[in-house]
PDB file of C-alpha atoms and ligand atoms in Angstrom:
ATOM      1  CA  MET A 239       8.015 -20.200  23.984  1.00 32.00           C
ATOM      2  CA  SER A 240       7.486 -21.646  20.526  1.00 38.00           C
ATOM      3  CA  ALA A 241      10.253 -23.040  18.343  1.00 48.00           C
ATOM      4  CA  LYS A 242      11.649 -20.579  15.813  1.00 52.00           C
ATOM      5  CA  PRO A 243      10.455 -21.122  12.241  1.00 52.00           C
ATOM      6  CA  ARG A 244      13.141 -22.714  10.143  1.00 90.00           C
ATOM      7  CA  TYR A 245      13.647 -22.005   6.464  1.00 97.00           C
ATOM      8  CA  ILE A 246      16.479 -24.094   5.084  1.00 97.00           C
ATOM      9  CA  ILE A 247      17.720 -23.942   1.494  1.00 98.00           C
ATOM     10  CA  LEU A 248      19.521 -26.912  -0.024  1.00 98.00           C
ATOM     11  CA  LEU A 249      21.853 -25.312  -2.554  1.00 98.00           C
ATOM     12  CA  GLY A 250      23.818 -27.334  -5.086  1.00 98.00           C
ATOM     13  CA  PRO A 251      24.273 -28.140  -8.773  1.00 97.00           C
ATOM     14  CA  PRO A 252      22.008 -30.507 -10.744  1.00 96.00           C
ATOM     15  CA  ALA A 253      22.251 -34.050  -9.341  1.00 95.00           C
ATOM     16  CA  SER A 254      24.231 -32.990  -6.267  1.00 97.00           C
ATOM     17  CA  GLY A 255      21.718 -34.903  -4.147  1.00 96.00           C
ATOM     18  CA  LYS A 256      19.315 -32.152  -3.057  1.00 97.00           C
ATOM     19  CA  GLY A 257      16.216 -34.287  -3.592  1.00 94.00           C
ATOM     20  CA  THR A 258      17.793 -37.428  -2.107  1.00 94.00           C
ATOM     21  CA  GLN A 259      18.906 -35.616   1.032  1.00 97.00           C
ATOM     22  CA  ALA A 260      15.682 -33.602   1.381  1.00 96.00           C
ATOM     23  CA  ALA A 261      13.670 -36.835   1.494  1.00 94.00           C
ATOM     24  CA  ARG A 262      15.735 -37.878   4.542  1.00 95.00           C
ATOM     25  CA  LEU A 263      15.982 -34.479   6.231  1.00 95.00           C
ATOM     26  CA  ARG A 264      12.254 -33.813   6.075  1.00 94.00           C
ATOM     27  CA  GLU A 265      11.718 -36.674   8.539  1.00 92.00           C
ATOM     28  CA  ILE A 266      14.599 -35.628  10.777  1.00 92.00           C
ATOM     29  CA  LEU A 267      13.665 -31.937  10.848  1.00 93.00           C
ATOM     30  CA  GLY A 268       9.893 -32.311  10.584  1.00 94.00           C
ATOM     31  CA  LEU A 269       9.732 -29.732   7.795  1.00 96.00           C
ATOM     32  CA  PRO A 270       7.822 -29.876   4.492  1.00 97.00           C
ATOM     33  CA  HIS A 271       9.975 -30.423   1.390  1.00 97.00           C
ATOM     34  CA  VAL A 272       9.353 -27.680  -1.175  1.00 98.00           C
ATOM     35  CA  ALA A 273      11.084 -28.489  -4.479  1.00 97.00           C
ATOM     36  CA  SER A 274      10.487 -26.099  -7.377  1.00 98.00           C
ATOM     37  CA  GLY A 275      11.409 -28.768  -9.951  1.00 96.00           C
ATOM     38  CA  ASP A 276       8.878 -31.179  -8.413  1.00 94.00           C
ATOM     39  CA  LEU A 277       6.200 -28.452  -8.439  1.00 96.00           C
ATOM     40  CA  PHE A 278       6.863 -27.826 -12.141  1.00 96.00           C
ATOM     41  CA  ARG A 279       6.768 -31.584 -12.890  1.00 93.00           C
ATOM     42  CA  GLU A 280       3.473 -31.885 -10.993  1.00 93.00           C
ATOM     43  CA  ASN A 281       2.018 -29.090 -13.129  1.00 95.00           C
ATOM     44  CA  LEU A 282       3.333 -30.845 -16.212  1.00 94.00           C
ATOM     45  CA  LYS A 283       1.684 -34.113 -15.223  1.00 91.00           C
ATOM     46  CA  ASN A 284      -1.634 -32.312 -14.616  1.00 95.00           C
ATOM     47  CA  GLU A 285      -1.249 -30.451 -17.923  1.00 96.00           C
ATOM     48  CA  THR A 286      -1.813 -27.015 -16.391  1.00 96.00           C
ATOM     49  CA  PRO A 287      -0.941 -23.831 -18.369  1.00 95.00           C
ATOM     50  CA  LEU A 288       1.968 -23.306 -15.956  1.00 95.00           C
ATOM     51  CA  GLY A 289       3.220 -26.823 -16.645  1.00 96.00           C
ATOM     52  CA  ARG A 290       3.043 -26.303 -20.417  1.00 95.00           C
ATOM     53  CA  ARG A 291       4.922 -23.009 -20.115  1.00 95.00           C
ATOM     54  CA  ALA A 292       7.619 -24.498 -17.854  1.00 97.00           C
ATOM     55  CA  LYS A 293       8.166 -27.547 -20.059  1.00 95.00           C
ATOM     56  CA  GLU A 294       9.740 -25.618 -22.939  1.00 94.00           C
ATOM     57  CA  TYR A 295      12.416 -24.241 -20.608  1.00 97.00           C
ATOM     58  CA  MET A 296      12.949 -27.468 -18.662  1.00 96.00           C
ATOM     59  CA  ASP A 297      13.385 -29.539 -21.830  1.00 95.00           C
ATOM     60  CA  ARG A 298      16.156 -27.185 -22.932  1.00 95.00           C
ATOM     61  CA  GLY A 299      17.786 -27.251 -19.500  1.00 96.00           C
ATOM     62  CA  GLU A 300      17.169 -23.526 -19.028  1.00 97.00           C
ATOM     63  CA  LEU A 301      15.619 -21.749 -16.056  1.00 98.00           C
ATOM     64  CA  VAL A 302      11.900 -21.021 -16.071  1.00 98.00           C
ATOM     65  CA  PRO A 303      11.451 -17.192 -15.923  1.00 98.00           C
ATOM     66  CA  ASP A 304      11.702 -15.680 -12.442  1.00 98.00           C
ATOM     67  CA  ASP A 305       8.194 -14.175 -12.295  1.00 97.00           C
ATOM     68  CA  VAL A 306       6.483 -17.522 -12.937  1.00 96.00           C
ATOM     69  CA  THR A 307       8.798 -19.418 -10.601  1.00 98.00           C
ATOM     70  CA  ILE A 308       8.598 -16.927  -7.741  1.00 97.00           C
ATOM     71  CA  ALA A 309       4.782 -16.810  -7.901  1.00 96.00           C
ATOM     72  CA  MET A 310       4.546 -20.612  -7.832  1.00 97.00           C
ATOM     73  CA  VAL A 311       6.908 -21.101  -4.879  1.00 98.00           C
ATOM     74  CA  MET A 312       5.448 -18.214  -2.852  1.00 97.00           C
ATOM     75  CA  GLU A 313       1.993 -19.694  -3.287  1.00 97.00           C
ATOM     76  CA  ARG A 314       3.320 -22.990  -1.906  1.00 98.00           C
ATOM     77  CA  LEU A 315       5.102 -21.274   1.015  1.00 97.00           C
ATOM     78  CA  SER A 316       1.909 -19.442   1.968  1.00 96.00           C
ATOM     79  CA  GLN A 317       0.182 -22.750   2.751  1.00 97.00           C
ATOM     80  CA  PRO A 318      -0.300 -23.545   6.452  1.00 96.00           C
ATOM     81  CA  ASP A 319       2.189 -26.441   6.586  1.00 96.00           C
ATOM     82  CA  CYS A 320       5.020 -24.020   5.689  1.00 96.00           C
ATOM     83  CA  ALA A 321       4.222 -21.544   8.490  1.00 92.00           C
ATOM     84  CA  GLY A 322       6.833 -23.126  10.769  1.00 91.00           C
ATOM     85  CA  GLY A 323       9.533 -23.403   8.128  1.00 96.00           C
ATOM     86  CA  ALA A 324      10.351 -25.400   5.015  1.00 97.00           C
ATOM     87  CA  LEU A 325      13.132 -27.324   3.393  1.00 98.00           C
ATOM     88  CA  LEU A 326      13.643 -25.619   0.022  1.00 98.00           C
ATOM     89  CA  ASP A 327      15.221 -27.586  -2.830  1.00 98.00           C
ATOM     90  CA  GLY A 328      15.950 -25.995  -6.234  1.00 98.00           C
ATOM     91  CA  PHE A 329      14.718 -22.559  -5.156  1.00 98.00           C
ATOM     92  CA  PRO A 330      16.070 -19.900  -5.141  1.00 98.00           C
ATOM     93  CA  ARG A 331      18.201 -20.314  -8.247  1.00 98.00           C
ATOM     94  CA  THR A 332      18.877 -16.678  -9.158  1.00 98.00           C
ATOM     95  CA  ILE A 333      19.717 -13.570  -7.129  1.00 98.00           C
ATOM     96  CA  ALA A 334      16.277 -12.143  -8.020  1.00 98.00           C
ATOM     97  CA  GLN A 335      14.601 -15.259  -6.586  1.00 98.00           C
ATOM     98  CA  ALA A 336      16.708 -15.041  -3.422  1.00 98.00           C
ATOM     99  CA  GLN A 337      15.761 -11.406  -2.949  1.00 98.00           C
ATOM    100  CA  ALA A 338      12.072 -12.196  -3.484  1.00 98.00           C
ATOM    101  CA  LEU A 339      12.298 -14.939  -0.864  1.00 98.00           C
ATOM    102  CA  ASP A 340      14.068 -12.649   1.615  1.00 98.00           C
ATOM    103  CA  ARG A 341      11.354 -10.023   1.137  1.00 97.00           C
ATOM    104  CA  ALA A 342       8.502 -12.501   1.532  1.00 96.00           C
ATOM    105  CA  LEU A 343       9.989 -13.991   4.700  1.00 96.00           C
ATOM    106  CA  ALA A 344      10.761 -10.527   6.144  1.00 95.00           C
ATOM    107  CA  GLU A 345       7.088  -9.608   5.698  1.00 94.00           C
ATOM    108  CA  ARG A 346       6.261 -12.492   8.005  1.00 90.00           C
ATOM    109  CA  GLY A 347       9.024 -11.544  10.460  1.00 92.00           C
ATOM    110  CA  GLN A 348      11.094 -14.533   9.365  1.00 93.00           C
ATOM    111  CA  GLN A 349      14.363 -15.178   7.578  1.00 95.00           C
ATOM    112  CA  VAL A 350      16.479 -17.846   5.917  1.00 97.00           C
ATOM    113  CA  GLY A 351      17.992 -19.892   8.746  1.00 95.00           C
ATOM    114  CA  ALA A 352      20.645 -21.992   7.042  1.00 96.00           C
ATOM    115  CA  VAL A 353      21.888 -22.739   3.528  1.00 97.00           C
ATOM    116  CA  PRO A 354      23.779 -26.024   3.222  1.00 97.00           C
ATOM    117  CA  TYR A 355      25.718 -25.959  -0.035  1.00 98.00           C
ATOM    118  CA  ILE A 356      26.227 -29.498  -1.350  1.00 98.00           C
ATOM    119  CA  ALA A 357      29.492 -29.310  -3.308  1.00 98.00           C
ATOM    120  CA  VAL A 358      30.143 -31.961  -5.998  1.00 97.00           C
ATOM    121  CA  PRO A 359      32.606 -31.876  -8.962  1.00 94.00           C
ATOM    122  CA  ASP A 360      31.017 -31.623 -12.436  1.00 92.00           C
ATOM    123  CA  ASP A 361      32.286 -34.998 -13.732  1.00 90.00           C
ATOM    124  CA  VAL A 362      30.650 -36.815 -10.813  1.00 94.00           C
ATOM    125  CA  LEU A 363      27.365 -35.014 -11.523  1.00 94.00           C
ATOM    126  CA  VAL A 364      27.236 -36.235 -15.107  1.00 92.00           C
ATOM    127  CA  GLU A 365      27.596 -39.844 -13.945  1.00 91.00           C
ATOM    128  CA  ARG A 366      24.877 -39.411 -11.345  1.00 93.00           C
ATOM    129  CA  VAL A 367      22.406 -37.929 -13.791  1.00 93.00           C
ATOM    130  CA  SER A 368      22.845 -40.704 -16.347  1.00 91.00           C
ATOM    131  CA  GLY A 369      21.907 -43.404 -13.799  1.00 94.00           C
ATOM    132  CA  ARG A 370      19.100 -41.542 -12.077  1.00 95.00           C
ATOM    133  CA  ARG A 371      15.619 -43.099 -12.041  1.00 96.00           C
ATOM    134  CA  LEU A 372      12.491 -41.583 -10.483  1.00 94.00           C
ATOM    135  CA  CYS A 373       9.207 -43.005  -9.207  1.00 95.00           C
ATOM    136  CA  ARG A 374       6.160 -42.077 -11.295  1.00 92.00           C
ATOM    137  CA  LEU A 375       3.952 -42.129  -8.213  1.00 92.00           C
ATOM    138  CA  CYS A 376       5.899 -40.447  -5.394  1.00 90.00           C
ATOM    139  CA  GLY A 377       8.914 -38.892  -7.176  1.00 88.00           C
ATOM    140  CA  ALA A 378      11.474 -40.769  -5.053  1.00 91.00           C
ATOM    141  CA  SER A 379      14.937 -40.658  -6.618  1.00 92.00           C
ATOM    142  CA  TYR A 380      17.105 -43.744  -7.237  1.00 96.00           C
ATOM    143  CA  HIS A 381      20.354 -44.504  -9.028  1.00 96.00           C
ATOM    144  CA  VAL A 382      20.944 -47.728 -10.946  1.00 95.00           C
ATOM    145  CA  ARG A 383      24.371 -48.122  -9.310  1.00 94.00           C
ATOM    146  CA  PHE A 384      24.638 -45.843  -6.289  1.00 94.00           C
ATOM    147  CA  ASN A 385      21.134 -46.203  -4.867  1.00 95.00           C
ATOM    148  CA  PRO A 386      19.307 -49.064  -6.586  1.00 97.00           C
ATOM    149  CA  PRO A 387      15.729 -50.001  -5.657  1.00 97.00           C
ATOM    150  CA  GLN A 388      15.177 -53.429  -4.050  1.00 97.00           C
ATOM    151  CA  GLN A 389      13.292 -54.586  -7.151  1.00 97.00           C
ATOM    152  CA  PRO A 390      14.654 -53.309 -10.493  1.00 95.00           C
ATOM    153  CA  GLY A 391      12.441 -50.637 -12.067  1.00 97.00           C
ATOM    154  CA  ARG A 392      10.078 -50.403  -9.059  1.00 98.00           C
ATOM    155  CA  CYS A 393       9.863 -47.916  -6.168  1.00 98.00           C
ATOM    156  CA  ASP A 394      10.629 -49.288  -2.675  1.00 97.00           C
ATOM    157  CA  HIS A 395       7.848 -47.203  -1.091  1.00 96.00           C
ATOM    158  CA  ASP A 396       4.871 -47.842  -3.352  1.00 97.00           C
ATOM    159  CA  GLY A 397       5.948 -50.151  -6.197  1.00 98.00           C
ATOM    160  CA  GLY A 398       5.548 -47.266  -8.678  1.00 97.00           C
ATOM    161  CA  LYS A 399       7.253 -47.618 -12.047  1.00 98.00           C
ATOM    162  CA  LEU A 400      10.638 -45.900 -12.319  1.00 98.00           C
ATOM    163  CA  TYR A 401      11.395 -43.587 -15.250  1.00 96.00           C
ATOM    164  CA  GLN A 402      14.177 -41.358 -16.547  1.00 94.00           C
ATOM    165  CA  ARG A 403      13.642 -37.590 -16.601  1.00 92.00           C
ATOM    166  CA  ASP A 404      13.380 -35.933 -20.046  1.00 90.00           C
ATOM    167  CA  ASP A 405      16.008 -33.360 -19.056  1.00 93.00           C
ATOM    168  CA  ASP A 406      18.549 -36.000 -17.979  1.00 94.00           C
ATOM    169  CA  LEU A 407      19.806 -36.452 -21.563  1.00 90.00           C
ATOM    170  CA  PRO A 408      23.572 -35.750 -21.822  1.00 88.00           C
ATOM    171  CA  GLU A 409      23.212 -32.574 -23.981  1.00 89.00           C
ATOM    172  CA  THR A 410      20.584 -31.096 -21.673  1.00 93.00           C
ATOM    173  CA  VAL A 411      22.672 -31.893 -18.607  1.00 93.00           C
ATOM    174  CA  ARG A 412      25.558 -29.885 -20.049  1.00 93.00           C
ATOM    175  CA  THR A 413      23.256 -26.870 -20.464  1.00 95.00           C
ATOM    176  CA  ARG A 414      21.905 -27.321 -16.922  1.00 96.00           C
ATOM    177  CA  LEU A 415      25.422 -27.314 -15.493  1.00 96.00           C
ATOM    178  CA  GLN A 416      26.346 -24.208 -17.469  1.00 97.00           C
ATOM    179  CA  VAL A 417      23.173 -22.450 -16.343  1.00 97.00           C
ATOM    180  CA  TYR A 418      23.962 -23.455 -12.773  1.00 97.00           C
ATOM    181  CA  TRP A 419      27.469 -21.962 -12.838  1.00 97.00           C
ATOM    182  CA  GLU A 420      26.288 -18.772 -14.541  1.00 98.00           C
ATOM    183  CA  GLN A 421      23.032 -18.013 -12.773  1.00 98.00           C
ATOM    184  CA  THR A 422      22.844 -20.016  -9.539  1.00 98.00           C
ATOM    185  CA  SER A 423      26.391 -20.227  -8.184  1.00 98.00           C
ATOM    186  CA  PRO A 424      26.402 -16.466  -7.315  1.00 98.00           C
ATOM    187  CA  LEU A 425      24.027 -17.485  -4.510  1.00 98.00           C
ATOM    188  CA  ILE A 426      26.953 -19.145  -2.742  1.00 98.00           C
ATOM    189  CA  ASP A 427      28.422 -15.703  -2.058  1.00 98.00           C
ATOM    190  CA  TYR A 428      25.018 -14.150  -1.488  1.00 98.00           C
ATOM    191  CA  TYR A 429      24.325 -16.481   1.434  1.00 98.00           C
ATOM    192  CA  ARG A 430      27.931 -16.499   2.629  1.00 98.00           C
ATOM    193  CA  GLN A 431      27.602 -12.741   3.067  1.00 98.00           C
ATOM    194  CA  GLN A 432      24.411 -13.290   5.077  1.00 96.00           C
ATOM    195  CA  GLY A 433      26.390 -15.647   7.329  1.00 96.00           C
ATOM    196  CA  VAL A 434      24.081 -18.633   6.741  1.00 96.00           C
ATOM    197  CA  LEU A 435      26.098 -20.713   4.243  1.00 97.00           C
ATOM    198  CA  VAL A 436      27.537 -24.084   5.341  1.00 96.00           C
ATOM    199  CA  THR A 437      29.483 -26.082   2.772  1.00 97.00           C
ATOM    200  CA  VAL A 438      29.047 -29.857   2.841  1.00 98.00           C
ATOM    201  CA  ASN A 439      31.111 -32.308   0.793  1.00 98.00           C
ATOM    202  CA  GLY A 440      28.563 -33.970  -1.518  1.00 98.00           C
ATOM    203  CA  ASP A 441      31.123 -36.283  -3.102  1.00 98.00           C
ATOM    204  CA  GLN A 442      30.748 -39.065  -0.535  1.00 97.00           C
ATOM    205  CA  SER A 443      28.197 -41.803   0.117  1.00 97.00           C
ATOM    206  CA  ILE A 444      24.553 -40.755   0.522  1.00 96.00           C
ATOM    207  CA  ASP A 445      24.680 -41.712   4.236  1.00 97.00           C
ATOM    208  CA  ALA A 446      27.870 -39.718   4.846  1.00 98.00           C
ATOM    209  CA  VAL A 447      26.325 -36.623   3.223  1.00 98.00           C
ATOM    210  CA  THR A 448      23.242 -36.986   5.450  1.00 98.00           C
ATOM    211  CA  THR A 449      25.474 -37.212   8.529  1.00 97.00           C
ATOM    212  CA  ASP A 450      27.359 -34.049   7.538  1.00 97.00           C
ATOM    213  CA  LEU A 451      24.113 -32.202   6.762  1.00 96.00           C
ATOM    214  CA  ARG A 452      22.652 -33.125  10.154  1.00 95.00           C
ATOM    215  CA  GLU A 453      25.762 -31.843  11.839  1.00 94.00           C
ATOM    216  CA  ALA A 454      25.717 -28.632   9.781  1.00 94.00           C
ATOM    217  CA  LEU A 455      22.093 -28.070  10.820  1.00 93.00           C
ATOM    218  CA  GLY A 456      22.757 -28.775  14.467  1.00 90.00           C
ATOM    219  CA  ARG A 457      20.791 -32.044  14.431  1.00 84.00           C
ATOM    220  CA  PRO A 458      23.472 -34.756  14.736  1.00 81.00           C
TER     221      PRO A 458
HETATM  222  P1  LIG B  64      15.274 -29.537 -10.577  1.00 83.88           P
HETATM  223  O1  LIG B  64      14.271 -30.602 -10.545  1.00 83.88           O
HETATM  224  O2  LIG B  64      15.447 -28.692  -9.392  1.00 83.88           O
HETATM  225  O3  LIG B  64      16.656 -30.184 -11.016  1.00 83.88           O
HETATM  226  P2  LIG B  64      18.173 -29.881 -10.610  1.00 83.88           P
HETATM  227  O4  LIG B  64      18.489 -28.703  -9.769  1.00 83.88           O
HETATM  228  O5  LIG B  64      18.864 -29.934 -11.915  1.00 83.88           O
HETATM  229  O6  LIG B  64      18.519 -30.941  -9.620  1.00 83.88           O
HETATM  230  P3  LIG B  64      18.199 -32.431  -9.763  1.00 83.88           P
HETATM  231  O7  LIG B  64      16.807 -32.696  -9.329  1.00 83.88           O
HETATM  232  O8  LIG B  64      18.631 -32.862 -11.125  1.00 83.88           O
HETATM  233  O9  LIG B  64      19.253 -33.045  -8.744  1.00 83.88           O
HETATM  234  P4  LIG B  64      19.205 -33.262  -7.174  1.00 83.88           P
HETATM  235  O10 LIG B  64      20.236 -32.346  -6.584  1.00 83.88           O
HETATM  236  O11 LIG B  64      17.828 -33.205  -6.625  1.00 83.88           O
HETATM  237  O12 LIG B  64      19.803 -34.727  -7.115  1.00 83.88           O
HETATM  238  P5  LIG B  64      19.132 -36.142  -6.747  1.00 83.88           P
HETATM  239  O13 LIG B  64      18.931 -36.221  -5.278  1.00 83.88           O
HETATM  240  O14 LIG B  64      17.989 -36.443  -7.630  1.00 83.88           O
HETATM  241  O15 LIG B  64      14.980 -28.571 -11.814  1.00 83.88           O
HETATM  242  C1  LIG B  64      14.645 -29.066 -13.090  1.00 83.88           C
HETATM  243  C2  LIG B  64      14.321 -27.916 -14.029  1.00 83.88           C
HETATM  244  O16 LIG B  64      13.178 -27.188 -13.547  1.00 83.88           O
HETATM  245  C3  LIG B  64      15.420 -26.845 -14.179  1.00 83.88           C
HETATM  246  O17 LIG B  64      16.394 -27.214 -15.128  1.00 83.88           O
HETATM  247  C4  LIG B  64      14.583 -25.638 -14.582  1.00 83.88           C
HETATM  248  O18 LIG B  64      14.223 -25.692 -15.937  1.00 83.88           O
HETATM  249  C5  LIG B  64      13.320 -25.793 -13.740  1.00 83.88           C
HETATM  250  N1  LIG B  64      13.424 -25.121 -12.429  1.00 83.88           N
HETATM  251  C6  LIG B  64      13.370 -25.718 -11.193  1.00 83.88           C
HETATM  252  N2  LIG B  64      13.515 -24.823 -10.206  1.00 83.88           N
HETATM  253  C7  LIG B  64      13.673 -23.608 -10.817  1.00 83.88           C
HETATM  254  C8  LIG B  64      13.894 -22.290 -10.338  1.00 83.88           C
HETATM  255  N3  LIG B  64      13.983 -22.017  -9.013  1.00 83.88           N
HETATM  256  N4  LIG B  64      14.014 -21.293 -11.257  1.00 83.88           N
HETATM  257  C9  LIG B  64      13.897 -21.533 -12.567  1.00 83.88           C
HETATM  258  N5  LIG B  64      13.715 -22.763 -13.100  1.00 83.88           N
HETATM  259  C10 LIG B  64      13.606 -23.795 -12.226  1.00 83.88           C
HETATM  260  O19 LIG B  64      20.376 -37.103  -7.100  1.00 83.88           O
HETATM  261  C11 LIG B  64      20.785 -37.295  -8.442  1.00 83.88           C
HETATM  262  C12 LIG B  64      21.187 -38.748  -8.692  1.00 83.88           C
HETATM  263  O20 LIG B  64      22.372 -39.055  -7.955  1.00 83.88           O
HETATM  264  C13 LIG B  64      20.136 -39.769  -8.207  1.00 83.88           C
HETATM  265  O21 LIG B  64      20.151 -40.841  -9.081  1.00 83.88           O
HETATM  266  C14 LIG B  64      20.632 -40.175  -6.797  1.00 83.88           C
HETATM  267  O22 LIG B  64      20.239 -41.494  -6.469  1.00 83.88           O
HETATM  268  C15 LIG B  64      22.147 -40.078  -6.976  1.00 83.88           C
HETATM  269  N6  LIG B  64      22.857 -39.643  -5.765  1.00 83.88           N
HETATM  270  C16 LIG B  64      22.444 -38.667  -4.885  1.00 83.88           C
HETATM  271  N7  LIG B  64      23.377 -38.507  -3.895  1.00 83.88           N
HETATM  272  C17 LIG B  64      24.383 -39.388  -4.167  1.00 83.88           C
HETATM  273  C18 LIG B  64      25.627 -39.693  -3.532  1.00 83.88           C
HETATM  274  N8  LIG B  64      26.023 -39.062  -2.402  1.00 83.88           N
HETATM  275  N9  LIG B  64      26.401 -40.654  -4.096  1.00 83.88           N
HETATM  276  C19 LIG B  64      26.025 -41.301  -5.235  1.00 83.88           C
HETATM  277  N10 LIG B  64      24.867 -41.068  -5.882  1.00 83.88           N
HETATM  278  C20 LIG B  64      24.043 -40.107  -5.358  1.00 83.88           C
HETATM  279 MG1  LIG B  65      15.945 -32.785  -7.469  1.00 83.88          MG
HETATM  280 ZN1  LIG B  66       7.334 -44.192  -5.199  1.00 83.88          ZN
END
């Protein structure tokens, strides 16, 4: 008997800790981390047509159109390492994306297994975004106060230079939060109705959130 494939969606507003927690859970669960924002940023770095198209939306804090986003993520999920499941971060973000994912998984005889919703109040999110720093080489996420690197400005894993994301400017963050509440938060009910939603308090230390996520996923 083989283990059931596991597709897990980390749902939560901008800066709720999806990327931070996914980096830890991928080791614990042995699943690949598929982050739509990271895929867009990779395309941007490689100056692909997709990257150029996505940039105009990302810089404004708006969602990249569904057709482009769905095609990109489905292509990633069709790769062999995702056959046994994946840890999705930042996708789906609209009902249309969620339906496309459900259809694609159903075609393979699979389904979404669990959707941890990382709940964090808006004012906390703004503070997190302003102190966030990312590694140029591996994308690891730090915070100048809450999760500082051992050496200022350098990644703990590979010494890569840390930078601030273009869309982490205060005005853009406000748009991202608004877009989240309008277009993404309906997914909370969508997955609650499917019986797969588990709410986790994201307004605690990074370690405490990991502990709660492990418990929610049955991997304490
Ligand atoms: P994306 O990259 O997905 O950004 P996001 O959803 O806004 O989320 P973030 O990456 O900002 O936050 P996070 O939850 O990963 O938090 P993190 O762990 O870094 O998307 C960017 C853009 O791409 C979108 O705006 C859109 O344009 C486009 N896009 C992407 N996916 C799309 C889709 N499906 N459809 C359409 N468009 C799409 O943590 C944040 C900070 O807080 C860090 O500094 C971290 O160190 C710190 N921190 C984390 N946890 C804690 C804690 N518990 N306590 C204290 N500090 C903490
Ligand atoms: Mg992220
Ligand atoms: Zn790094």
